[in-house]
XYZ file of C-alpha atoms in Angstrom:
678
model
C 0.216 -0.156 -0.037
C 3.041 2.073 0.763
C 6.270 2.298 0.024
C 8.706 2.037 3.492
C 12.274 2.556 2.521
C 13.333 4.313 4.614
C 11.384 5.451 7.098
C 10.571 4.713 10.323
C 6.738 4.153 11.748
C 5.574 5.626 14.186
C 1.125 5.565 15.689
C -0.243 7.648 18.111
C -2.559 4.463 18.810
C -5.688 7.075 18.266
C -8.954 6.083 16.617
C -11.451 8.897 17.324
C -13.658 9.187 13.925
C -16.770 9.517 13.090
C -18.408 6.831 11.088
C -18.305 6.848 6.993
C -21.587 6.471 6.193
C -25.122 5.616 8.142
C -25.998 1.968 7.053
C -29.198 0.372 6.887
C -31.380 -1.338 9.575
C -31.233 -4.657 8.162
C -29.642 -7.720 10.414
C -27.272 -9.908 8.735
C -26.234 -13.695 9.148
C -24.964 -14.025 12.771
C -23.960 -17.393 12.945
C -20.611 -17.206 10.724
C -19.585 -13.868 11.071
C -16.997 -12.421 8.290
C -15.236 -9.619 8.293
C -11.354 -10.040 7.327
C -11.579 -9.304 3.422
C -8.073 -9.544 3.146
C -5.422 -12.406 3.860
C -2.059 -12.176 4.195
C 0.012 -14.843 2.360
C 3.439 -16.949 3.255
C 6.015 -19.016 0.862
C 6.669 -22.548 2.387
C 9.908 -21.240 4.147
C 9.003 -17.901 5.602
C 6.071 -20.271 7.406
C 8.750 -23.068 8.401
C 10.945 -20.440 9.727
C 8.210 -18.973 11.825
C 7.162 -22.109 12.975
C 10.432 -23.011 14.043
C 10.953 -19.422 15.678
C 8.199 -20.342 17.502
C 8.636 -23.325 19.259
C 12.311 -21.710 20.496
C 11.575 -18.857 21.820
C 9.791 -16.320 23.006
C 6.613 -16.877 25.226
C 6.069 -20.751 23.535
C 9.650 -21.604 25.362
C 8.132 -20.293 28.102
C 5.394 -22.341 27.819
C 7.308 -25.664 26.927
C 5.865 -27.564 24.417
C 6.165 -25.067 21.120
C 3.042 -23.039 23.481
C 0.542 -25.689 22.750
C -0.848 -25.837 26.081
C -3.599 -28.890 27.534
C -6.093 -27.610 29.598
C -8.733 -29.320 32.091
C -11.864 -27.869 31.987
C -14.594 -29.582 34.725
C -17.770 -30.373 32.714
C -21.037 -31.268 35.372
C -20.095 -34.848 35.217
C -16.380 -34.947 34.939
C -13.545 -33.353 33.349
C -12.100 -33.115 29.992
C -8.353 -32.616 28.405
C -8.310 -29.695 25.196
C -5.433 -28.963 23.253
C -4.965 -25.193 23.562
C -2.471 -22.536 21.496
C -1.580 -21.029 24.760
C 1.252 -18.690 23.821
C -2.952 -16.433 23.332
C -3.265 -16.661 26.856
C -0.400 -14.716 27.522
C -0.576 -11.824 25.594
C -1.446 -8.668 26.088
C -4.929 -8.648 24.296
C -5.291 -12.655 25.483
C -8.833 -11.354 27.510
C -10.211 -10.791 23.963
C -9.271 -13.644 22.373
C -9.505 -26.014 21.034
C -8.959 -29.311 20.308
C -11.065 -32.198 22.470
C -8.283 -34.773 23.739
C -10.075 -36.194 26.228
C -13.229 -36.640 28.137
C -14.559 -38.972 30.901
C -17.298 -38.834 33.974
C -16.256 -39.529 37.017
C -18.557 -40.854 39.679
C -17.286 -39.361 42.641
C -16.538 -36.229 40.443
C -15.700 -33.986 44.154
C -13.380 -36.534 45.523
C -11.912 -36.432 42.072
C -9.837 -33.644 42.845
C -9.678 -31.237 46.290
C -7.474 -30.085 49.139
C -8.074 -32.079 51.753
C -7.911 -35.109 49.192
C -5.488 -34.188 46.543
C -5.989 -35.712 43.383
C -7.768 -38.707 42.376
C -5.282 -41.708 40.645
C -8.134 -41.955 38.254
C -7.920 -38.079 36.975
C -3.939 -38.380 37.681
C -3.723 -40.840 34.819
C -5.825 -39.042 33.183
C -4.184 -36.115 33.163
C -0.903 -38.088 32.225
C -1.714 -40.296 29.467
C -1.976 -37.058 27.350
C 0.600 -33.926 28.623
C 3.589 -34.445 26.767
C 7.061 -33.419 28.038
C 7.401 -29.950 29.447
C 3.839 -29.794 28.594
C 1.815 -26.757 30.818
C -1.410 -27.253 31.715
C -3.953 -24.294 32.425
C -6.589 -25.265 35.324
C -9.642 -23.504 36.542
C -8.958 -22.278 39.995
C -5.681 -22.108 42.638
C -6.210 -25.371 43.977
C -6.227 -26.820 41.370
C -3.329 -25.869 39.986
C -1.215 -26.195 43.776
C -2.632 -29.302 43.837
C -1.176 -30.915 40.442
C 1.840 -28.756 41.183
C 2.932 -30.612 44.152
C 1.001 -34.425 42.595
C 3.032 -34.568 39.173
C 5.265 -31.649 39.242
C 3.645 -29.654 36.429
C 3.726 -26.942 35.528
C 0.160 -25.489 35.909
C -1.355 -21.677 34.550
C -4.190 -19.984 36.251
C -5.259 -16.402 35.867
C -7.754 -13.890 34.535
C -6.558 -15.654 30.852
C -7.164 -18.461 31.413
C -10.671 -17.862 33.316
C -11.794 -16.404 30.203
C -10.855 -19.936 28.297
C -12.681 -21.609 30.561
C -16.127 -18.898 30.132
C -15.524 -19.896 26.778
C -15.464 -23.622 26.482
C -18.971 -23.046 28.780
C -20.148 -21.438 26.202
C -19.794 -23.405 23.856
C -19.742 -27.456 25.480
C -23.304 -28.088 23.673
C -21.110 -28.623 20.325
C -18.028 -29.590 21.586
C -19.470 -32.411 24.833
C -23.067 -32.872 22.863
C -23.639 -35.215 25.882
C -23.015 -32.918 28.420
C -25.526 -31.741 29.717
C -25.872 -27.245 29.143
C -25.467 -25.889 33.217
C -28.048 -22.785 31.509
C -30.141 -24.796 29.821
C -31.827 -21.539 29.856
C -29.512 -19.610 27.700
C -27.889 -17.371 30.051
C -24.261 -16.714 29.970
C -22.392 -13.799 32.297
C -20.519 -11.732 31.169
C -16.874 -12.575 30.712
C -13.941 -10.270 30.952
C -13.443 -10.318 27.507
C -17.332 -8.885 26.974
C -16.523 -6.100 29.287
C -13.814 -4.836 28.313
C -15.195 -4.960 24.277
C -18.371 -3.259 25.527
C -17.024 -0.588 27.552
C -14.674 0.625 24.765
C -18.136 0.333 22.234
C -19.199 2.698 25.011
C -21.932 0.155 26.248
C -23.091 0.365 29.257
C -23.291 -3.232 31.020
C -23.832 -4.364 34.597
C -20.590 -6.717 36.283
C -22.522 -8.943 37.229
C -25.307 -8.695 34.167
C -26.648 -12.312 32.501
C -26.481 -11.519 28.883
C -27.937 -14.497 26.072
C -26.185 -16.528 23.227
C -28.225 -13.692 20.911
C -26.262 -11.015 22.953
C -23.008 -13.081 22.791
C -23.509 -13.948 18.886
C -23.989 -9.964 18.031
C -20.924 -9.101 20.565
C -18.515 -11.538 18.201
C -19.779 -9.472 15.183
C -18.355 -6.454 16.998
C -14.935 -8.050 17.751
C -14.124 -8.552 14.734
C -14.964 -5.932 12.861
C -12.930 -4.542 15.096
C -10.387 -6.613 14.694
C -10.647 -6.492 10.217
C -10.048 -2.536 10.763
C -7.546 -2.623 13.459
C -5.498 -5.230 11.371
C -4.491 -2.430 8.981
C -3.121 -0.145 11.516
C 0.011 -0.098 11.248
C 0.228 -0.008 7.296
C -2.750 2.956 7.448
C -0.543 5.047 9.780
C 2.542 4.568 7.731
C 1.066 5.973 5.018
C -0.753 8.712 6.891
C 3.390 10.027 7.043
C 3.296 10.541 3.623
C 0.572 13.173 4.292
C 2.290 15.258 6.066
C 5.544 15.141 4.316
C 3.878 15.501 0.953
C 0.638 17.483 1.492
C 1.661 18.910 5.002
C -2.272 16.904 6.676
C -1.055 16.007 10.214
C -3.151 12.388 10.440
C -2.410 11.682 14.420
C -5.281 11.819 15.469
C -7.284 10.977 12.581
C -8.594 7.264 13.118
C -8.230 4.630 10.064
C -11.294 4.739 8.137
C -10.468 8.600 7.568
C -7.056 7.576 6.633
C -8.413 5.468 4.499
C -10.638 7.532 2.891
C -8.061 10.554 2.474
C -5.644 7.643 0.607
C -9.026 6.341 -1.853
C -9.026 10.318 -2.847
C -5.409 10.240 -3.555
C -5.422 7.133 -5.775
C -8.826 8.218 -6.974
C -9.181 11.900 -7.660
C -12.245 11.245 -10.052
C -14.097 9.414 -8.229
C -16.828 11.286 -5.428
C -16.661 9.160 -2.613
C -19.126 9.736 0.203
C -19.271 12.247 3.054
C -15.401 13.428 3.060
C -17.641 17.326 2.952
C -18.112 15.151 6.659
C -14.072 14.096 7.433
C -12.879 16.918 6.169
C -11.855 20.849 5.754
C -12.336 22.358 2.443
C -8.421 23.012 2.976
C -7.698 19.052 3.379
C -10.207 18.140 0.060
C -7.915 21.087 -2.274
C -4.663 19.176 -0.547
C -5.625 15.933 -1.755
C -7.065 15.885 -4.637
C -4.268 19.367 -6.129
C -1.482 17.181 -4.237
C -2.462 13.596 -5.871
C 0.416 12.921 -8.648
C 2.889 13.767 -5.534
C 2.048 10.360 -4.301
C 2.924 7.863 -7.616
C 5.684 5.348 -6.166
C 3.974 6.138 -2.651
C 0.733 4.772 -2.064
C 0.165 2.266 -4.159
C -4.214 2.149 -5.924
C -4.608 -1.259 -5.240
C -3.665 -1.996 -2.473
C -5.561 1.001 -0.922
C -8.799 0.092 -2.213
C -9.237 -2.968 -0.868
C -7.801 -1.419 2.161
C -10.816 0.900 2.271
C -12.915 -1.533 0.886
C -12.244 -3.676 3.850
C -12.430 -0.911 6.631
C -15.213 -0.008 4.586
C -17.615 -3.167 5.641
C -16.433 -3.692 8.743
C -17.339 -0.485 10.109
C -20.830 -0.425 8.631
C -21.580 -3.797 9.444
C -20.023 -2.669 13.518
C -22.610 -0.247 12.696
C -25.553 -2.701 12.904
C -24.617 -4.889 15.737
C -24.159 -1.995 17.798
C -28.061 -1.503 16.773
C -28.957 -4.652 17.146
C -26.926 -5.061 20.929
C -28.544 -0.908 21.478
C -32.263 -3.049 21.414
C -31.101 -6.413 22.923
C -29.999 -4.480 26.117
C -32.526 -2.760 26.778
C -34.922 -5.777 26.761
C -32.074 -7.376 29.066
C -32.167 -4.828 31.190
C -35.887 -4.092 31.251
C -36.126 -7.857 32.054
C -33.535 -7.947 34.858
C -35.183 -4.124 36.492
C -38.263 -6.501 36.006
C -36.835 -9.577 37.927
C -35.321 -7.225 40.585
C -39.118 -5.877 41.562
C -39.847 -8.873 41.947
C -37.962 -10.071 43.926
C -38.064 -7.969 46.063
C -41.519 -7.750 46.418
C -41.626 -11.524 46.720
C -39.209 -10.570 49.800
C -40.832 -8.504 51.474
C -44.226 -10.891 51.075
C -42.224 -13.855 52.939
C -41.201 -10.742 55.804
C -44.611 -10.264 56.472
C -45.895 -13.664 56.867
C -42.812 -13.938 59.354
C -42.905 -11.092 60.751
C -46.787 -11.742 61.956
C -45.348 -15.157 64.038
C -42.245 -13.417 65.546
C -41.103 -13.101 69.058
C -39.518 -10.727 71.250
C -35.780 -12.302 70.931
C -34.899 -12.858 75.410
C -31.510 -11.481 74.474
C -33.548 -7.920 74.353
C -32.103 -5.623 77.593
C -35.629 -5.424 80.029
C -36.868 -1.624 80.691
C -35.338 -2.301 83.951
C -31.702 -2.145 82.585
C -32.390 0.420 79.874
C -33.440 2.347 83.150
C -29.732 2.505 84.400
C -28.499 3.243 81.886
C -25.677 6.026 82.057
C -22.774 7.844 79.288
C -20.159 5.324 79.777
C -17.707 6.689 76.985
C -17.305 9.683 75.491
C -14.934 9.443 72.243
C -14.451 13.113 70.337
C -13.759 12.174 66.592
C -13.676 14.448 63.339
C -11.331 17.338 62.390
C -11.621 19.752 65.177
C -12.100 23.008 62.788
C -14.648 22.164 61.802
C -16.818 19.769 64.720
C -19.674 18.049 63.898
C -21.044 14.325 63.794
C -24.507 14.175 61.416
C -24.632 10.675 61.184
C -23.937 7.940 62.810
C -24.616 3.613 62.365
C -24.495 0.803 63.692
C -22.531 -2.950 62.120
C -25.170 -5.574 62.109
C -22.613 -8.108 63.109
C -20.170 -6.064 65.064
C -19.267 -3.115 67.777
C -18.549 -0.856 64.877
C -20.137 2.603 64.837
C -19.525 4.606 61.618
C -19.740 8.733 62.282
C -19.765 11.086 58.908
C -18.717 14.231 60.040
C -18.741 17.921 58.539
C -15.170 17.410 57.824
C -16.270 15.045 55.529
C -14.842 12.263 56.394
C -15.774 8.908 57.279
C -14.504 7.671 61.008
C -14.930 4.016 61.323
C -14.486 3.084 65.175
C -14.322 0.056 67.240
C -16.182 -0.247 70.677
C -14.664 -2.802 72.254
C -10.911 -2.108 71.564
C -12.260 1.954 72.249
C -10.263 2.796 68.883
C -10.892 4.241 65.440
C -10.397 1.557 63.153
C -9.687 3.367 60.406
C -10.818 6.737 58.389
C -12.315 6.939 54.692
C -11.532 10.136 52.504
C -13.191 10.776 49.249
C -16.355 12.440 49.720
C -15.639 17.194 49.579
C -18.186 18.162 51.403
C -19.728 17.000 54.495
C -21.019 13.514 54.751
C -24.344 13.780 55.860
C -25.901 9.432 55.248
C -24.184 6.681 56.052
C -25.501 3.004 56.385
C -23.828 -0.082 57.290
C -25.097 -3.113 55.009
C -25.695 -6.723 56.057
C -23.486 -8.547 53.242
C -20.195 -8.377 52.097
C -18.801 -6.101 54.431
C -20.731 -3.207 52.356
C -21.536 0.399 53.399
C -22.871 3.531 52.033
C -22.320 7.028 52.162
C -23.847 10.174 51.138
C -22.524 14.317 50.881
C -23.771 17.276 50.662
C -21.139 17.112 47.143
C -23.800 14.928 45.497
C -22.190 12.170 45.200
C -23.000 8.635 46.308
C -19.786 6.342 48.151
C -20.186 2.659 47.747
C -17.027 1.001 50.355
C -16.067 -2.642 50.824
C -14.582 -4.010 54.022
C -11.217 -6.013 53.679
C -10.022 -8.927 56.030
C -7.710 -6.196 57.337
C -10.260 -3.993 58.408
C -9.967 -1.284 56.025
C -12.728 -0.589 53.771
C -11.617 0.804 50.056
C -14.598 2.268 47.414
C -15.796 0.017 44.761
C -18.550 2.987 43.066
C -18.991 6.205 43.078
C -22.629 7.453 42.145
C -23.198 10.616 40.363
C -27.148 10.300 39.577
C -27.882 13.288 42.012
C -27.428 17.765 41.323
C -28.113 18.686 44.674
C -27.063 17.270 48.115
C -27.445 14.032 49.221
C -29.716 13.815 52.405
C -30.751 10.190 52.612
C -29.526 6.603 52.241
C -31.613 3.730 53.457
C -31.350 -0.419 52.255
C -33.541 -2.429 51.508
C -34.981 -5.706 53.662
C -32.955 -7.896 50.847
C -29.706 -6.763 51.433
C -29.468 -6.194 47.913
C -31.075 -2.607 46.703
C -30.552 0.886 48.570
C -32.501 4.138 47.382
C -31.573 7.439 48.173
C -32.264 10.982 48.833
C -31.439 14.284 47.603
C -32.288 18.002 47.783
C -32.914 17.651 44.084
C -36.082 16.846 44.022
C -35.566 13.136 43.572
C -34.719 9.273 45.212
C -32.439 6.640 42.634
C -33.237 3.019 43.838
C -29.847 1.441 43.384
C -28.720 -2.333 43.086
C -25.865 -1.988 45.114
C -23.648 -4.452 44.257
C -22.666 -2.947 40.697
C -23.884 0.242 41.908
C -26.171 0.823 38.555
C -29.174 2.924 39.200
C -31.836 1.335 38.479
C -35.008 3.758 38.585
C -34.924 7.233 39.718
C -37.817 9.320 40.871
C -38.423 12.890 40.366
C -40.663 15.509 41.212
C -41.533 18.580 40.134
C -43.537 19.935 42.225
C -40.719 19.886 45.402
C -39.363 23.369 46.191
C -36.870 22.477 47.830
C -36.266 18.512 47.668
C -35.857 15.226 50.029
C -35.030 15.626 53.280
C -34.729 12.220 54.904
C -35.696 8.516 53.402
C -36.241 4.726 54.461
C -37.415 1.094 53.937
C -40.691 -0.101 55.672
C -39.749 -3.260 57.020
C -40.735 -5.917 54.521
C -38.914 -3.365 51.665
C -42.521 -2.803 49.320
C -43.387 0.189 50.954
C -40.609 3.514 50.752
C -40.761 6.791 53.022
C -39.621 10.070 52.345
C -39.869 13.845 54.087
C -38.749 16.930 52.354
C -38.612 20.710 52.995
C -42.102 21.345 52.514
C -43.033 18.995 55.870
C -44.689 16.587 53.982
C -43.788 12.853 54.433
C -44.787 10.402 51.456
C -45.773 6.550 51.278
C -44.232 4.973 48.282
C -44.299 1.776 46.412
C -41.261 1.007 45.531
C -42.529 -1.678 42.259
C -44.614 0.679 40.844
C -42.755 4.152 42.241
C -45.775 5.287 42.538
C -46.888 7.335 45.373
C -50.183 5.900 47.527
C -51.083 8.365 50.566
C -49.582 11.893 52.051
C -49.174 12.945 55.447
C -49.446 16.132 56.398
C -48.358 17.886 59.656
C -45.247 19.568 60.385
C -44.409 22.037 60.507
C -41.051 22.821 59.112
C -38.453 19.729 56.874
C -38.957 16.405 57.777
C -34.836 15.859 59.529
C -35.783 11.703 59.953
C -38.225 9.047 59.925
C -37.598 5.301 61.098
C -40.024 2.444 60.579
C -41.046 -0.409 63.455
C -40.386 -3.364 63.286
C -43.912 -4.468 63.602
C -44.819 -2.380 60.113
C -47.321 -0.911 61.365
C -46.148 2.181 62.912
C -44.273 5.378 61.539
C -41.980 7.833 63.672
C -41.236 11.646 61.975
C -38.464 14.113 63.479
C -39.356 17.963 62.648
C -38.088 20.632 64.427
C -40.966 21.305 66.055
C -41.973 17.744 67.371
C -41.993 14.177 66.652
C -44.706 12.681 65.470
C -45.719 9.109 65.642
C -48.193 7.790 62.522
C -50.656 4.032 62.743
C -50.010 3.356 58.953
C -53.107 0.909 58.962
C -54.567 4.451 58.973
C -52.552 6.884 58.215
C -53.426 9.178 61.162
C -51.287 10.437 63.819
C -51.728 9.945 66.903
C -49.439 11.022 68.853
C -46.742 14.422 69.058
C -43.560 14.472 71.479
C -42.417 17.965 71.381
C -38.979 18.977 72.053
C -38.093 19.937 75.750
C -35.941 22.653 75.266
C -37.767 24.818 72.144
C -33.853 26.172 70.948
C -32.504 23.051 70.308
C -34.052 20.726 67.271
C -35.354 17.046 67.407
C -32.699 16.091 64.770
C -33.274 12.264 65.647
C -35.839 9.560 65.815
C -35.166 5.178 65.749
C -36.260 2.584 66.602
C -34.283 -0.209 67.513
C -34.657 -4.072 65.636
C -36.978 -5.514 67.790
C -39.489 -2.548 67.453
C -39.904 -2.635 71.663
C -37.771 1.074 72.607
C -37.880 4.280 70.817
C -35.498 6.683 70.538
C -35.293 10.356 70.805
C -32.840 12.885 69.608
C -32.360 16.812 70.170
C -30.978 18.669 72.879
C -30.362 15.301 74.982
C -31.384 11.937 74.438
C -34.981 10.193 75.604
C -35.614 6.602 75.096
C -39.254 5.520 74.530
C -41.573 2.083 75.671
C -43.046 0.672 72.407
C -46.794 0.552 73.090
C -49.969 0.101 70.941
C -51.620 3.315 69.019
C -54.411 3.686 72.752
C -51.894 2.750 75.227
C -49.029 5.873 76.597
C -45.576 5.416 75.844
C -44.357 5.035 78.912
C -40.783 7.650 78.777
C -38.306 4.643 80.305
C -35.428 6.984 80.035
C -33.550 10.341 79.582
C -30.278 10.006 78.799
C -28.491 13.187 79.838
C -25.906 15.619 77.383
C -24.039 18.372 78.481
C -25.493 21.781 77.310
C -23.798 23.865 75.385
C -22.481 20.825 73.612
C -24.102 20.869 70.438
C -27.545 18.770 69.807
C -28.270 15.370 69.552
C -28.108 14.618 65.357
C -28.021 10.953 64.920
C -29.063 7.671 67.409
C -28.732 4.189 67.071
C -29.538 1.102 69.101
C -26.733 -1.635 69.720
C -27.812 -4.891 68.876
C -30.833 -6.367 71.606
C -30.375 -2.851 72.851
C -27.764 -3.511 75.685
C -26.327 0.141 74.381
C -27.429 3.125 72.586
C -25.074 5.266 70.340
C -25.164 9.207 69.858
C -23.599 11.771 67.826
C -24.087 14.889 68.121
C -22.291 18.935 66.887
C -19.437 18.426 69.011
C -18.140 15.861 67.274
C -18.567 13.641 70.350
C -19.581 9.950 70.049
C -21.680 9.119 73.280
C -22.144 5.503 74.342
C -25.319 4.989 76.669
C -25.455 2.011 78.472
C -25.530 0.223 82.175
């Protein structure tokens, strides 16, 4: 295509251009995608020399046996051995790229290989009968690698690239091993890493744990083949692009390969009209390419240029069609996934509702007499002194670890038994307004006035790392509440919206906005069943939402200011809401208020309200912390204990019960975490 005499090739690696022409909406046969329109042929001598080099040097030498490896593949009933080109697994692009040797059914597949019993004689013999001297064996996990290397002394390969290979074998198992039953007869497969990389490169937003159909995999394969068809011409096109700079003074470093191919065709066929040239080039560039065409004689060759142009044009056209199909397929898959998740949440709520009717107060719950003797047993100044104040706290569901969110933009995790700070989480740029532990996979969620939500995950050493940063809100995030399944959570913001998230992926499944709200939401909480969401806003209105339909079915009014906190009782009958003026108790069966508690100090607003997990006690935080015994609508809720906080230290902003109400934690504006107990 281009003469290479005396020329060094440099590549920018940038391919950010436009498609030449909008292709049609028609689909094509996806069973045998073929975008490779040009092949390179070598003579026999060169091929023999390349084979010899491959066998003796580089990655092939590293793997042994010319780079050809055996793959130990686990089937539903036993194991199979495949021959594979192992060099592909060691290349940088391994995640984006078999020959059956043996398959055997095992009556005791679990006993064939495991850390306790090691490697069975039957599986060991199967491997030794087929592996060659110095040949590497690819295995599906680290345990298998360690066991086989120890038992047989065979070098084993394991890691992300091998996982990708195993994924491909599982996907093709029906054709490779027809006698084996498919592990997923419903035609659903998890996304492999290579697909994630490819789809993200093409700006498809896919969930990491999303299940995809064979149809999606087939169409994604077409996109990959088209990318390969285009990219295999990269070096020759970039080399030719240097002539454009030397002869016509046109810098092509930022051009994509299609644009380069079009420019070369214009040079080779200056009289031919080529589609979309006005979209791709400026008038000055078009004039230079046409006027300078004769100067490229003996430097740019016509036939290779036309072959490359046709190959790239066809591949780009097919890829555009494939992308359109993928958009439709993923949209359908997302809807089905969201419907399935909503159904799961609803079914789980129904189950919880049935269980709650039979639920008894735990015998380990601290009795009233014990709570009456509670006093402050410790005080822990946390967060920075220059910007004091704790705005939110929560307690780990399984450990005595308290998380505090501060005005100083930090989150502190405090270990109560040792009295030590475990770690400080940084990353938010403004005050932490809300935070919640999740009773699953050591997950933790924080919301901030910086309009973002962060999902953190804990490790064995006690530290937490941020795994998701969510930016779906356009104003302060005021509340986070976790669904009963521990798989979803909701955030509420002053931008008049609340978002429903998948906690493992950080995907926003639903965003509900209200144009009628003046200043947005200030609190939110899930009903214990997870089927109802309660929200409070700056207009002093409490709304109850059907989570499945995202529609509000009740609106409760009665406060004189923003609803700053809310909590549902465990039995699902009561809702407590707090505002600057008072705390109100609502009977959800009749949607009416049956009791009001005014602040003891009119100058200090009530900022916190919380039922304990059993639904037996209610704590209210303002100038102090007051604990009430939960009763019924017609029975007085007795004040059990008033826990005093020294005056002048700032109001209590958040209060939580420890496990079985064995202690009470409170955060206040003097940056103190106070623990009350016997």
